[in-house]
Coordinates of C-alpha atoms in Angstrom, one line a residue:
Chain Z
M23 CA 97.6 100.8 129.1
T24 CA 96.6 99.0 132.5
R25 CA 94.9 100.6 134.8
H26 CA 94.2 99.6 138.8
A27 CA 90.6 99.8 140.2
L28 CA 89.8 99.9 143.9
I29 CA 85.9 99.0 144.6
V30 CA 85.6 99.3 148.6
F31 CA 82.4 97.9 149.7
G32 CA 81.6 98.2 153.6
G33 CA 78.7 96.2 155.0
Q34 CA 77.6 93.2 153.6
G35 CA 73.7 93.2 152.2
R36 CA 73.3 90.7 150.0
F37 CA 71.2 93.1 147.6
S38 CA 74.2 95.5 147.8
A39 CA 76.6 92.4 147.2
R40 CA 74.9 91.4 144.2
V41 CA 76.4 94.7 142.1
L42 CA 79.8 93.3 142.6
P43 CA 80.2 90.7 140.2
P44 CA 79.2 92.8 137.2
M45 CA 81.0 95.6 138.2
I46 CA 84.7 93.5 139.0
T47 CA 83.8 92.0 135.6
R48 CA 83.1 95.3 133.7
L49 CA 86.2 96.9 135.1
R50 CA 88.6 94.0 134.0
E51 CA 86.7 93.9 130.4
A52 CA 87.9 97.7 130.6
G53 CA 91.4 96.4 131.1
C54 CA 91.9 97.3 134.8
T55 CA 93.2 95.5 137.9
V56 CA 90.9 95.2 140.4
V57 CA 91.4 95.2 144.2
L58 CA 88.3 94.3 146.7
A59 CA 88.5 95.9 149.9
S60 CA 85.5 94.2 151.5
A61 CA 83.8 93.8 155.0
P62 CA 84.4 90.7 155.7
P63 CA 82.8 88.0 155.2
C64 CA 83.5 88.2 151.4
P65 CA 80.3 87.8 149.3
E66 CA 80.1 84.7 148.6
S67 CA 78.9 85.9 145.0
L68 CA 83.0 87.0 144.7
Q69 CA 83.7 83.1 145.3
E70 CA 83.5 82.2 141.6
V71 CA 85.7 85.8 140.6
D72 CA 88.9 83.9 139.9
G73 CA 91.8 85.9 140.9
L74 CA 90.2 88.7 142.6
T75 CA 92.5 90.1 145.1
V76 CA 90.1 91.1 148.3
V77 CA 91.6 92.9 151.2
S78 CA 89.6 91.7 154.3
L79 CA 88.3 94.9 156.0
R80 CA 89.2 94.2 160.4
P81 CA 87.8 90.8 160.1
E82 CA 88.8 90.6 164.3
R83 CA 85.5 92.4 164.3
W84 CA 83.8 89.9 162.9
H85 CA 82.7 86.4 164.7
P86 CA 83.4 83.2 162.8
S87 CA 79.9 82.8 162.3
G88 CA 79.9 85.9 159.5
T89 CA 78.0 88.4 162.5
P90 CA 79.8 91.2 163.0
V91 CA 80.6 91.8 166.7
P92 CA 78.9 95.5 167.0
T93 CA 81.6 97.9 167.6
T94 CA 78.7 100.8 168.4
S95 CA 76.2 101.7 170.1
G96 CA 73.7 103.9 169.2
S97 CA 75.6 107.1 167.4
G98 CA 78.6 106.6 169.1
R99 CA 80.8 104.2 170.0
R100 CA 82.2 102.7 173.4
G101 CA 85.6 103.8 174.8
P102 CA 88.0 101.9 176.9
M103 CA 85.7 102.2 180.5
G104 CA 82.6 101.1 178.4
R105 CA 81.7 104.6 178.5
L106 CA 79.7 105.9 175.2
V107 CA 82.3 108.7 173.2
G108 CA 82.1 110.4 170.1
R109 CA 78.1 110.4 170.7
L110 CA 75.7 112.8 168.2
D111 CA 72.8 114.6 169.9
P112 CA 70.5 112.3 170.2
R113 CA 67.9 114.6 169.0
S114 CA 69.6 115.6 165.4
L115 CA 68.4 114.0 162.6
S116 CA 71.3 112.4 161.8
A117 CA 71.3 110.1 165.4
G118 CA 67.4 109.4 164.1
V119 CA 68.1 108.1 161.4
D120 CA 71.0 105.8 162.1
R121 CA 68.7 104.3 165.8
R122 CA 66.1 103.6 162.8
V123 CA 68.5 101.8 160.6
R124 CA 70.0 99.7 163.3
A125 CA 67.0 99.0 165.1
R126 CA 66.3 97.3 161.8
Q127 CA 69.4 95.8 160.5
P128 CA 71.1 95.2 163.7
E129 CA 74.5 93.7 161.7
Y130 CA 74.8 97.2 159.6
A131 CA 78.0 98.5 159.0
D132 CA 77.7 102.5 158.7
G133 CA 79.5 104.8 157.1
R134 CA 82.4 105.3 160.0
Q135 CA 83.0 102.1 161.1
T136 CA 83.7 101.3 156.9
W137 CA 86.3 104.6 157.4
S138 CA 88.1 103.3 160.1
W139 CA 88.3 99.8 158.8
V140 CA 89.8 101.1 155.1
R141 CA 91.7 103.3 157.1
A142 CA 93.4 101.0 159.5
S143 CA 94.0 98.3 156.7
G144 CA 97.5 99.0 155.1
D145 CA 96.3 96.9 152.1
T146 CA 94.0 98.8 151.3
M147 CA 95.3 102.2 151.5
A148 CA 98.3 100.8 149.3
A149 CA 96.0 99.6 146.9
A150 CA 94.1 103.4 146.8
A151 CA 98.0 104.9 146.3
A152 CA 97.9 102.7 143.1
A153 CA 94.3 103.2 141.7
D154 CA 93.9 105.5 138.9
L155 CA 89.9 104.6 139.8
V156 CA 88.2 103.7 143.9
V157 CA 85.1 102.5 143.7
A158 CA 82.2 102.7 146.9
A159 CA 80.5 99.5 145.4
N160 CA 77.8 100.4 147.9
A161 CA 76.1 103.4 150.6
E162 CA 78.7 102.7 153.7
A163 CA 81.3 102.9 151.5
V164 CA 81.0 106.4 151.2
R165 CA 82.4 108.1 153.1
A166 CA 84.9 106.1 152.9
V167 CA 85.9 106.4 149.6
W168 CA 85.3 109.9 149.7
E169 CA 87.9 110.2 152.6
L170 CA 90.4 108.4 150.4
G171 CA 89.5 111.2 147.7
R172 CA 90.7 113.9 149.9
S173 CA 93.8 112.3 151.1
H174 CA 94.7 110.9 147.3
P175 CA 93.9 113.5 144.5
G176 CA 94.9 111.4 141.4
P177 CA 92.3 108.6 141.0
E178 CA 88.6 109.3 140.5
V179 CA 86.4 108.7 143.4
V180 CA 83.0 107.6 142.5
T181 CA 80.1 105.4 143.6
G182 CA 78.1 102.9 142.1
M183 CA 78.2 100.8 139.0
A184 CA 77.1 104.6 137.4
G185 CA 80.3 106.1 138.5
V186 CA 82.0 103.3 137.0
E187 CA 80.4 103.4 133.7
G188 CA 80.5 107.3 133.5
V189 CA 84.9 107.2 134.2
L190 CA 85.3 104.3 131.6
D191 CA 83.5 106.3 129.6
A192 CA 85.2 109.3 130.1
W193 CA 88.4 107.6 129.1
R194 CA 87.0 106.1 126.5
R195 CA 86.5 109.6 124.7
A196 CA 89.6 110.8 126.4
S197 CA 91.4 107.7 124.1
S198 CA 89.2 108.7 121.1
E199 CA 90.1 112.0 121.1
G200 CA 93.6 112.7 122.2
Chain F
M29 CA 59.7 144.0 112.1
T30 CA 56.9 144.4 114.7
S31 CA 57.2 146.2 118.4
E32 CA 58.2 141.9 119.0
G33 CA 61.1 142.0 117.3
R34 CA 59.4 139.4 114.9
P35 CA 59.3 140.1 110.6
A36 CA 55.8 139.9 109.6
A37 CA 56.2 137.8 107.1
E38 CA 58.2 135.0 109.0
R39 CA 56.1 132.1 109.8
P40 CA 54.9 131.4 113.6
H41 CA 57.2 130.8 116.1
A42 CA 56.5 127.5 118.4
L43 CA 58.4 126.5 121.4
F44 CA 58.2 123.0 122.1
V45 CA 59.4 122.3 125.6
G46 CA 61.0 118.4 126.6
L47 CA 63.4 116.7 128.5
P48 CA 63.1 114.2 126.5
F49 CA 64.7 114.9 123.3
P50 CA 67.3 113.1 121.0
P51 CA 70.0 111.8 121.9
S52 CA 67.9 110.5 125.2
R53 CA 67.0 107.2 124.5
T54 CA 64.3 107.5 127.3
G55 CA 60.7 106.5 127.2
G56 CA 59.0 109.7 125.3
V57 CA 62.1 110.5 122.8
N58 CA 60.1 109.8 119.8
R59 CA 57.1 111.1 120.9
A60 CA 58.9 114.0 121.3
L61 CA 60.6 113.7 118.0
A62 CA 57.6 113.9 116.5
T63 CA 55.7 116.5 117.9
A64 CA 58.4 118.7 117.1
N65 CA 58.9 117.5 113.6
G66 CA 55.2 117.3 113.2
L67 CA 55.4 121.5 114.4
A68 CA 58.0 122.2 111.9
A69 CA 56.0 120.6 109.5
A70 CA 52.6 122.0 110.7
G71 CA 54.0 125.6 109.3
F72 CA 55.9 126.2 112.2
D73 CA 59.3 128.1 113.0
V74 CA 60.4 125.6 116.1
T75 CA 62.3 126.2 118.9
V76 CA 62.8 123.4 121.1
L77 CA 64.2 123.3 124.6
T78 CA 65.8 120.8 126.3
V79 CA 68.5 119.8 128.2
D80 CA 71.9 119.0 127.5
R81 CA 73.8 116.0 125.9
E82 CA 76.1 115.2 128.6
F83 CA 73.0 115.2 131.0
F84 CA 71.7 111.9 128.8
R85 CA 75.2 110.6 128.9
R86 CA 75.3 110.7 132.6
N87 CA 71.8 109.4 133.4
K88 CA 70.0 107.9 131.2
G89 CA 72.3 106.7 128.6
V90 CA 72.1 108.6 124.7
D91 CA 71.6 107.2 120.6
E92 CA 73.4 109.2 118.6
Q93 CA 71.6 108.2 115.7
L94 CA 68.6 109.6 117.3
E95 CA 70.1 113.8 116.4
T96 CA 70.0 113.4 112.5
L97 CA 66.4 112.5 112.3
I98 CA 65.5 115.7 113.6
D99 CA 63.9 118.6 111.2
P100 CA 67.1 120.5 110.0
S101 CA 65.1 123.2 110.0
I102 CA 64.5 123.0 114.1
T103 CA 66.5 125.4 116.5
V104 CA 67.7 123.1 119.9
V105 CA 68.3 124.9 122.6
R106 CA 70.1 123.2 125.6
V107 CA 69.8 124.2 129.3
P108 CA 72.6 122.5 131.3
L109 CA 70.9 120.3 134.4
S110 CA 72.6 118.1 136.9
L111 CA 71.0 116.5 139.2
P112 CA 73.0 115.9 142.2
R113 CA 71.3 112.9 144.0
Q114 CA 72.2 111.0 140.9
E115 CA 76.3 113.0 141.4
W116 CA 78.1 109.8 141.2
N117 CA 81.9 111.6 141.5
L118 CA 82.5 111.4 145.0
R119 CA 84.6 114.9 144.9
R120 CA 81.3 117.4 143.9
W121 CA 80.0 115.8 146.6
S122 CA 80.5 118.2 150.0
R123 CA 81.2 116.7 153.8
A124 CA 77.6 117.5 154.8
R125 CA 76.2 115.5 151.8
V126 CA 79.0 112.2 153.1
Y127 CA 77.8 112.9 156.2
S128 CA 75.1 113.5 156.6
P129 CA 73.0 112.1 153.4
T130 CA 70.3 112.4 154.6
A131 CA 69.7 115.8 155.9
W132 CA 70.9 116.4 152.9
L133 CA 68.6 114.9 151.0
E134 CA 65.9 116.9 153.3
R135 CA 67.1 120.5 153.2
R136 CA 68.2 120.1 149.1
T137 CA 64.1 118.9 148.5
R138 CA 62.8 121.1 150.6
R139 CA 64.4 124.1 148.3
T140 CA 64.1 123.3 145.2
A141 CA 60.3 122.3 146.1
Q142 CA 59.6 125.9 146.7
V143 CA 59.9 126.7 143.4
F144 CA 58.7 123.2 141.9
P145 CA 57.5 120.5 143.6
E146 CA 58.6 118.0 141.0
A147 CA 61.8 115.6 143.2
N148 CA 64.9 116.1 141.2
Y149 CA 63.8 118.1 138.4
S150 CA 62.9 121.1 140.3
E151 CA 66.7 122.0 140.3
W152 CA 65.9 122.5 136.5
A153 CA 62.7 124.9 136.7
D154 CA 64.3 128.7 137.0
D155 CA 67.2 127.7 134.5
L156 CA 64.2 126.2 132.0
V157 CA 62.0 129.3 132.5
A158 CA 64.7 131.9 132.0
A159 CA 65.5 129.9 129.1
A160 CA 62.4 129.7 127.7
F161 CA 62.2 133.9 128.3
R162 CA 65.3 134.2 126.7
V163 CA 63.8 132.5 123.7
H164 CA 60.3 134.9 124.1
R165 CA 62.7 137.7 124.0
A166 CA 64.4 136.8 120.8
R167 CA 61.5 136.2 118.6
K168 CA 57.9 136.4 119.9
V169 CA 56.9 132.5 120.8
D170 CA 53.1 132.1 119.3
V171 CA 52.1 129.0 121.6
T172 CA 53.8 126.5 123.2
V173 CA 53.9 122.9 123.4
A174 CA 55.2 121.3 126.3
T175 CA 55.4 117.0 126.7
V176 CA 55.8 115.2 130.2
N177 CA 57.7 113.7 131.8
P178 CA 59.5 115.6 133.8
N179 CA 56.2 118.0 134.5
V180 CA 58.7 121.0 135.0
D181 CA 58.3 120.8 131.3
A182 CA 55.0 122.2 131.8
Y183 CA 55.7 124.8 134.4
A184 CA 58.0 126.9 131.8
A185 CA 54.7 126.8 129.5
Y186 CA 53.0 127.7 132.2
R187 CA 55.1 130.7 133.4
L188 CA 55.8 131.9 129.7
H189 CA 52.1 132.0 129.6
E190 CA 51.8 133.6 132.7
K191 CA 54.3 136.6 131.7
H192 CA 53.6 137.0 128.3
A193 CA 50.5 135.1 127.5
V194 CA 52.2 132.6 124.8
P195 CA 49.0 129.7 125.3
F196 CA 50.4 126.8 125.4
V197 CA 49.4 122.8 125.4
V198 CA 50.7 120.4 128.0
D199 CA 51.0 117.1 126.0
Q200 CA 50.4 114.7 129.4
R201 CA 52.2 111.5 128.1
D202 CA 52.7 110.6 131.7
A203 CA 51.0 110.6 134.3
W204 CA 52.3 113.2 137.4
T205 CA 49.1 112.6 140.3
L206 CA 48.1 109.0 138.9
N207 CA 49.8 105.9 139.5
Q208 CA 49.5 104.6 136.3
F209 CA 50.0 101.3 137.1
D210 CA 47.0 100.4 139.4
G211 CA 44.4 103.5 138.5
T212 CA 45.0 104.6 142.1
R213 CA 46.5 108.2 142.8
A214 CA 49.7 108.8 143.1
L215 CA 49.9 112.1 145.1
A216 CA 47.0 113.5 147.2
E217 CA 44.3 116.0 146.4
D218 CA 45.5 118.7 148.3
S219 CA 49.5 117.8 147.8
D220 CA 52.0 120.5 146.1
E221 CA 52.0 118.5 142.9
A222 CA 48.5 118.1 142.7
R223 CA 47.5 122.3 142.9
W224 CA 50.4 122.5 140.7
E225 CA 48.3 120.5 138.1
R226 CA 45.5 121.9 138.4
R227 CA 46.7 125.3 137.9
I228 CA 48.7 124.2 134.8
F229 CA 45.4 122.3 132.8
E230 CA 43.6 125.5 133.8
A231 CA 45.7 127.6 131.9
A232 CA 46.5 125.4 129.0
A233 CA 44.7 125.8 125.7
E234 CA 44.7 121.6 125.3
V235 CA 45.8 118.9 127.4
W236 CA 46.9 116.1 125.9
F237 CA 47.0 112.6 127.1
V238 CA 48.3 108.9 125.5
N239 CA 45.0 106.7 126.1
D240 CA 41.6 107.2 126.3
A241 CA 41.5 106.1 130.4
M242 CA 44.1 108.7 130.6
R243 CA 42.2 111.6 130.0
A244 CA 39.0 110.2 131.8
W245 CA 40.5 110.1 135.1
H246 CA 42.0 113.4 134.6
A247 CA 38.5 114.8 133.0
A248 CA 37.0 113.5 135.7
T249 CA 39.2 115.1 138.1
Y250 CA 39.6 118.6 136.4
P251 CA 36.0 118.2 134.8
T252 CA 36.4 122.5 133.6
V253 CA 39.7 121.3 131.9
A254 CA 37.4 118.2 129.8
P255 CA 36.5 119.9 127.4
R256 CA 39.8 121.0 126.4
M257 CA 41.3 117.2 127.3
R258 CA 42.2 115.6 124.0
V259 CA 43.5 111.8 123.2
V260 CA 46.9 112.3 121.3
M261 CA 47.5 108.2 121.1
N262 CA 50.9 106.9 120.0
G263 CA 51.8 106.0 116.7
W264 CA 54.6 104.0 114.7
D265 CA 57.3 106.5 112.7
D266 CA 57.1 105.8 108.9
G267 CA 61.1 105.1 108.5
L268 CA 61.6 103.6 111.7
V269 CA 59.9 100.6 111.5
R270 CA 58.7 98.7 108.7
P271 CA 56.8 95.2 107.5
A272 CA 58.7 92.3 108.2
P273 CA 59.4 90.1 105.1
P274 CA 57.5 87.0 105.1
R275 CA 58.8 84.0 106.9
T276 CA 61.1 81.5 104.8
G277 CA 63.2 78.3 105.3
D278 CA 62.3 76.5 108.1
A279 CA 65.0 77.9 110.6
P280 CA 64.0 77.6 114.7
L281 CA 61.8 80.2 115.3
R282 CA 62.7 83.6 116.9
F283 CA 60.3 85.4 119.1
G284 CA 61.9 88.2 120.4
Y285 CA 61.1 91.6 122.3
I286 CA 63.1 94.8 121.1
G287 CA 62.5 97.8 123.9
T288 CA 63.4 99.3 127.4
L289 CA 62.6 96.5 130.4
V290 CA 61.7 98.6 132.9
P291 CA 60.4 97.1 136.4
P292 CA 58.2 95.7 137.3
V293 CA 57.6 94.5 133.8
P294 CA 56.4 90.4 134.0
L295 CA 59.4 89.2 132.9
Q296 CA 59.2 86.4 134.8
E297 CA 56.0 85.6 134.0
L298 CA 57.5 85.1 130.5
L299 CA 60.3 83.5 131.2
D300 CA 58.7 80.7 133.6
G301 CA 55.8 80.4 130.9
W302 CA 58.4 79.7 128.4
H303 CA 60.1 77.7 130.9
S304 CA 56.6 75.2 130.4
A305 CA 56.2 75.4 126.6
V306 CA 60.0 75.0 125.8
A307 CA 59.3 71.1 125.2
D308 CA 56.2 71.4 123.2
P309 CA 57.2 69.9 119.9
A310 CA 55.4 73.6 118.7
L311 CA 58.2 75.1 119.8
D312 CA 61.1 72.8 118.5
D313 CA 64.3 74.3 118.9
A314 CA 62.8 77.8 119.2
V315 CA 64.7 80.7 120.7
V316 CA 63.7 83.9 122.9
D317 CA 65.8 87.0 121.8
I318 CA 65.4 90.2 124.0
R319 CA 66.8 93.1 122.3
G320 CA 66.9 96.6 124.2
H321 CA 68.1 98.3 127.4
L322 CA 67.3 96.7 130.7
G323 CA 66.6 99.6 133.1
F324 CA 66.5 103.4 132.5
H325 CA 69.6 104.2 133.1
P326 CA 72.9 102.8 131.0
V327 CA 74.0 100.6 133.9
P328 CA 71.5 97.1 133.5
N329 CA 69.2 96.5 135.7
A330 CA 71.2 93.9 138.0
E331 CA 67.9 91.4 138.6
M332 CA 67.3 91.3 135.0
V333 CA 70.7 90.2 133.9
E334 CA 70.5 87.8 136.5
Q335 CA 66.5 86.5 135.4
L336 CA 68.0 86.2 132.3
R337 CA 70.9 84.1 132.7
A338 CA 68.9 82.2 134.7
A339 CA 67.0 81.6 131.6
A340 CA 69.8 80.8 129.2
P341 CA 69.6 77.0 129.7
D342 CA 65.9 77.4 128.0
R343 CA 67.7 78.9 124.9
V344 CA 66.4 83.0 126.1
S345 CA 69.2 85.0 124.9
Y346 CA 69.9 88.7 125.7
G347 CA 71.0 90.5 122.7
G348 CA 71.8 94.0 124.1
P349 CA 70.4 97.6 123.3
V350 CA 69.6 98.2 119.4
A351 CA 70.0 101.4 118.0
K352 CA 66.9 103.4 116.4
A353 CA 68.1 102.8 112.9
A354 CA 68.6 99.1 113.2
V355 CA 65.3 98.5 114.9
A356 CA 63.4 97.8 111.5
D357 CA 66.2 95.2 110.4
T358 CA 65.8 93.5 114.2
Y359 CA 62.2 93.2 113.4
A360 CA 63.0 91.9 110.1
G361 CA 65.0 88.6 111.4
M362 CA 62.4 87.5 114.0
D363 CA 58.9 85.2 113.4
A364 CA 57.0 86.4 116.5
L365 CA 56.9 89.6 118.7
L366 CA 56.4 89.1 122.8
M367 CA 54.4 91.9 124.2
I368 CA 55.3 92.3 128.1
I369 CA 54.1 95.1 130.3
Q370 CA 53.3 96.0 133.5
G371 CA 49.9 97.7 134.6
G372 CA 46.2 98.3 133.8
P373 CA 44.2 100.2 131.3
Y374 CA 46.2 103.9 131.9
V375 CA 49.3 102.1 130.5
T376 CA 49.7 102.1 126.6
T377 CA 53.5 101.4 125.4
A378 CA 54.8 103.3 122.7
K379 CA 56.0 99.4 121.4
V380 CA 53.1 98.1 120.7
F381 CA 52.4 100.4 117.8
E382 CA 55.8 99.1 116.4
Y383 CA 54.9 95.9 116.9
V384 CA 51.8 95.9 114.8
A385 CA 53.4 98.4 112.3
T386 CA 55.5 95.0 111.3
G387 CA 53.1 93.4 110.6
L388 CA 54.2 90.3 112.8
P389 CA 52.2 87.9 115.7
V390 CA 52.3 89.2 119.3
V391 CA 52.0 87.4 122.0
S392 CA 50.4 89.2 125.1
V393 CA 52.0 88.7 128.6
H394 CA 50.4 91.8 130.5
A395 CA 46.6 92.5 132.2
P396 CA 44.0 91.9 130.1
D397 CA 42.9 94.9 130.3
A398 CA 46.2 96.7 129.7
G399 CA 46.2 99.9 127.3
C400 CA 47.6 97.9 124.3
V401 CA 44.6 96.0 124.0
E402 CA 43.2 98.8 122.9
V403 CA 46.1 98.7 119.8
L404 CA 45.8 95.0 119.5
R405 CA 41.9 93.8 119.8
D406 CA 41.4 93.6 116.4
Y407 CA 44.9 92.5 115.2
P408 CA 44.8 89.8 112.9
Q409 CA 47.6 88.3 114.6
W410 CA 47.5 88.0 118.1
F411 CA 47.8 86.1 120.9
P412 CA 46.7 87.0 124.8
A413 CA 47.6 84.8 127.0
A414 CA 44.7 84.5 129.7
S415 CA 46.5 85.3 132.6
M416 CA 50.0 85.5 133.9
E417 CA 49.7 81.8 134.9
P418 CA 53.2 80.2 133.4
A419 CA 50.5 77.1 131.6
D420 CA 48.6 80.5 129.9
V421 CA 51.7 81.8 128.9
A422 CA 52.9 78.9 127.3
D423 CA 49.0 78.1 125.9
A424 CA 50.0 81.6 124.3
L425 CA 53.5 81.1 122.6
C426 CA 52.5 77.5 121.5
R427 CA 49.5 79.1 119.4
A428 CA 51.2 81.3 117.9
A429 CA 54.4 79.2 116.8
R430 CA 51.6 77.1 115.3
S431 CA 50.1 80.2 113.4
I432 CA 53.0 81.2 111.8
R433 CA 53.6 78.1 110.6
G434 CA 51.0 77.6 109.2
S435 CA 50.3 81.0 107.8
G436 CA 51.9 83.3 105.2
S437 CA 51.6 87.3 103.5
A438 CA 47.8 87.1 103.2
E439 CA 47.9 86.8 107.7
R440 CA 50.9 89.5 107.5
D441 CA 49.0 91.8 104.5
A442 CA 45.9 91.8 107.3
C443 CA 48.0 92.9 110.5
V444 CA 50.1 95.3 107.5
A445 CA 47.1 97.2 106.7
H446 CA 45.6 97.1 110.2
A447 CA 48.4 98.9 111.7
E448 CA 47.9 101.7 109.1
R449 CA 45.3 103.7 111.3
F450 CA 48.1 103.6 113.6
R451 CA 50.9 105.7 111.9
R452 CA 51.9 108.4 113.5
D453 CA 51.7 111.1 111.4
R454 CA 47.6 110.5 111.5
Q455 CA 47.5 110.5 115.3
L456 CA 49.6 113.9 115.1
A457 CA 47.2 115.2 112.2
P458 CA 44.8 116.5 114.5
A459 CA 46.6 117.8 117.2
L460 CA 49.0 119.6 115.0
A461 CA 45.9 121.1 113.7
A462 CA 44.6 122.6 116.5
V463 CA 47.8 123.7 118.2
R464 CA 48.1 126.4 114.9
R465 CA 44.5 127.1 116.2
I466 CA 45.4 128.0 119.3
A467 CA 48.5 129.7 117.6
G468 CA 45.7 132.0 116.1
L469 CA 46.8 130.3 112.3
A470 CA 44.1 129.0 109.5
E471 CA 43.2 125.3 110.6
V472 CA 45.2 123.8 108.4
S473 CA 45.6 120.2 108.0
P474 CA 49.5 119.7 107.9

């Protein structure tokens, strides 16, 4: 039985991108079709993966150089008049973490951005509706996949390679028992 | 029956507390299994408190065959443990965790640390202690042996001692407050962890360590406990490993590694040295065969996968994990073994005991003062690299290759004879005799 997997990859860190090729290979070995919804540019390491369906998340937000165009400032986002809206309490722990991460890594695509890109991507939402498994490949994709799980009760929703292995193991055990 | 529900004629009852236990494939599982089996052989009825199988399936990986090696007289009580921090099923994540992961983690850590200050495993503390109390209520426990890590295992033994005066032994297999890799303090002297370590050690009847460097550090740190500290080295398990047959024919030499490779093991240093040596005539067509898990977790460590893939053109292959029952046969297919470990005198590793038991030549790529040197120092077929530099590693590999071609059964027999003293049961015997004494029994060798 062919199963369908959707991998969501938010952000573009080289370190976290390394997890994608073995994850895709592992899912295909287990008989899954794989769709990757990735914040552009698509990690170089994936250019060697034949026949991979890649959905680019909000490419218009990215400069051709591959550098993301900032869409948020601090813990909020810019409204139509350039005013900060939806800003967290700047004294909150979350806002502090956000500031520190952004200071270290200005191109960081956070969980909020990834979720808004996923929600706006018809192809990604269609893939989620057809999926048996949705995987958050890195931390920036966790919120998006968690929200997908809330709106789609069917698929398994997991994080990381451990989640992939866990679900494949559960499927394997279910098929051997049934 | 006595007032505590125990028939007077029954064997004494030992409680063994250890998260690493079959079917886990984690480090320390062989020592835990041997200790529990050893307690049974020493005349105890043994109850083991460990974690549920599902925990290992989800977090650490399993070797189902190990369960068949548990002494059938042992009662195993499995206490469920879930580690929310390692939960990969996002349907089990709360909104607070998804939207404020750092705050969620801090809250969680603060709450569980109030019970026992150990990351992740403090989640298990209350349930483990409750289970220990239940075991004791059902049948009085005469002595507890707790092996770490996690250190919460020792916490359960401590609480049972505190409430019911059951004497206990801590097998401090891994250090908690000491950084074993560089010899510095891992946790401050005034930290909650250090305070708990002192409290547990001071209440313990004995504290065991895997090598003398570990014992000495802790003896200096807790001088009042020093007289009750003991070195219980690891060893090789009869039946799981045996001398490899002498090499016959002129097939390409096979240098092998069997075990779990855990960062920061000097894998790259080995591969660089091998790359330098591979063109040497001594290594004509020789291969490196890496077997075992890559990293602690079921998912292979991505960096190591990449390192090994990149070394494939140098005739380096990765053959995946080996089931415990197949280890002896796998060693039999190798001509020399690669000892690649990180760390200094505090790190012995259990692997070195298996290695010497095979009687195969051993090539060492590690610090010159590594704990395993205590075992290898007089081993007749030991080829240590003078340093981690590629030229020195290459030199050790070539010396080993030349020696393999020039040696026969006499050299193999000398190696096997050297290994005899490191049999696990020989290492454990004095410690198990001490456990009998602590339980108030006659001190006889098991």
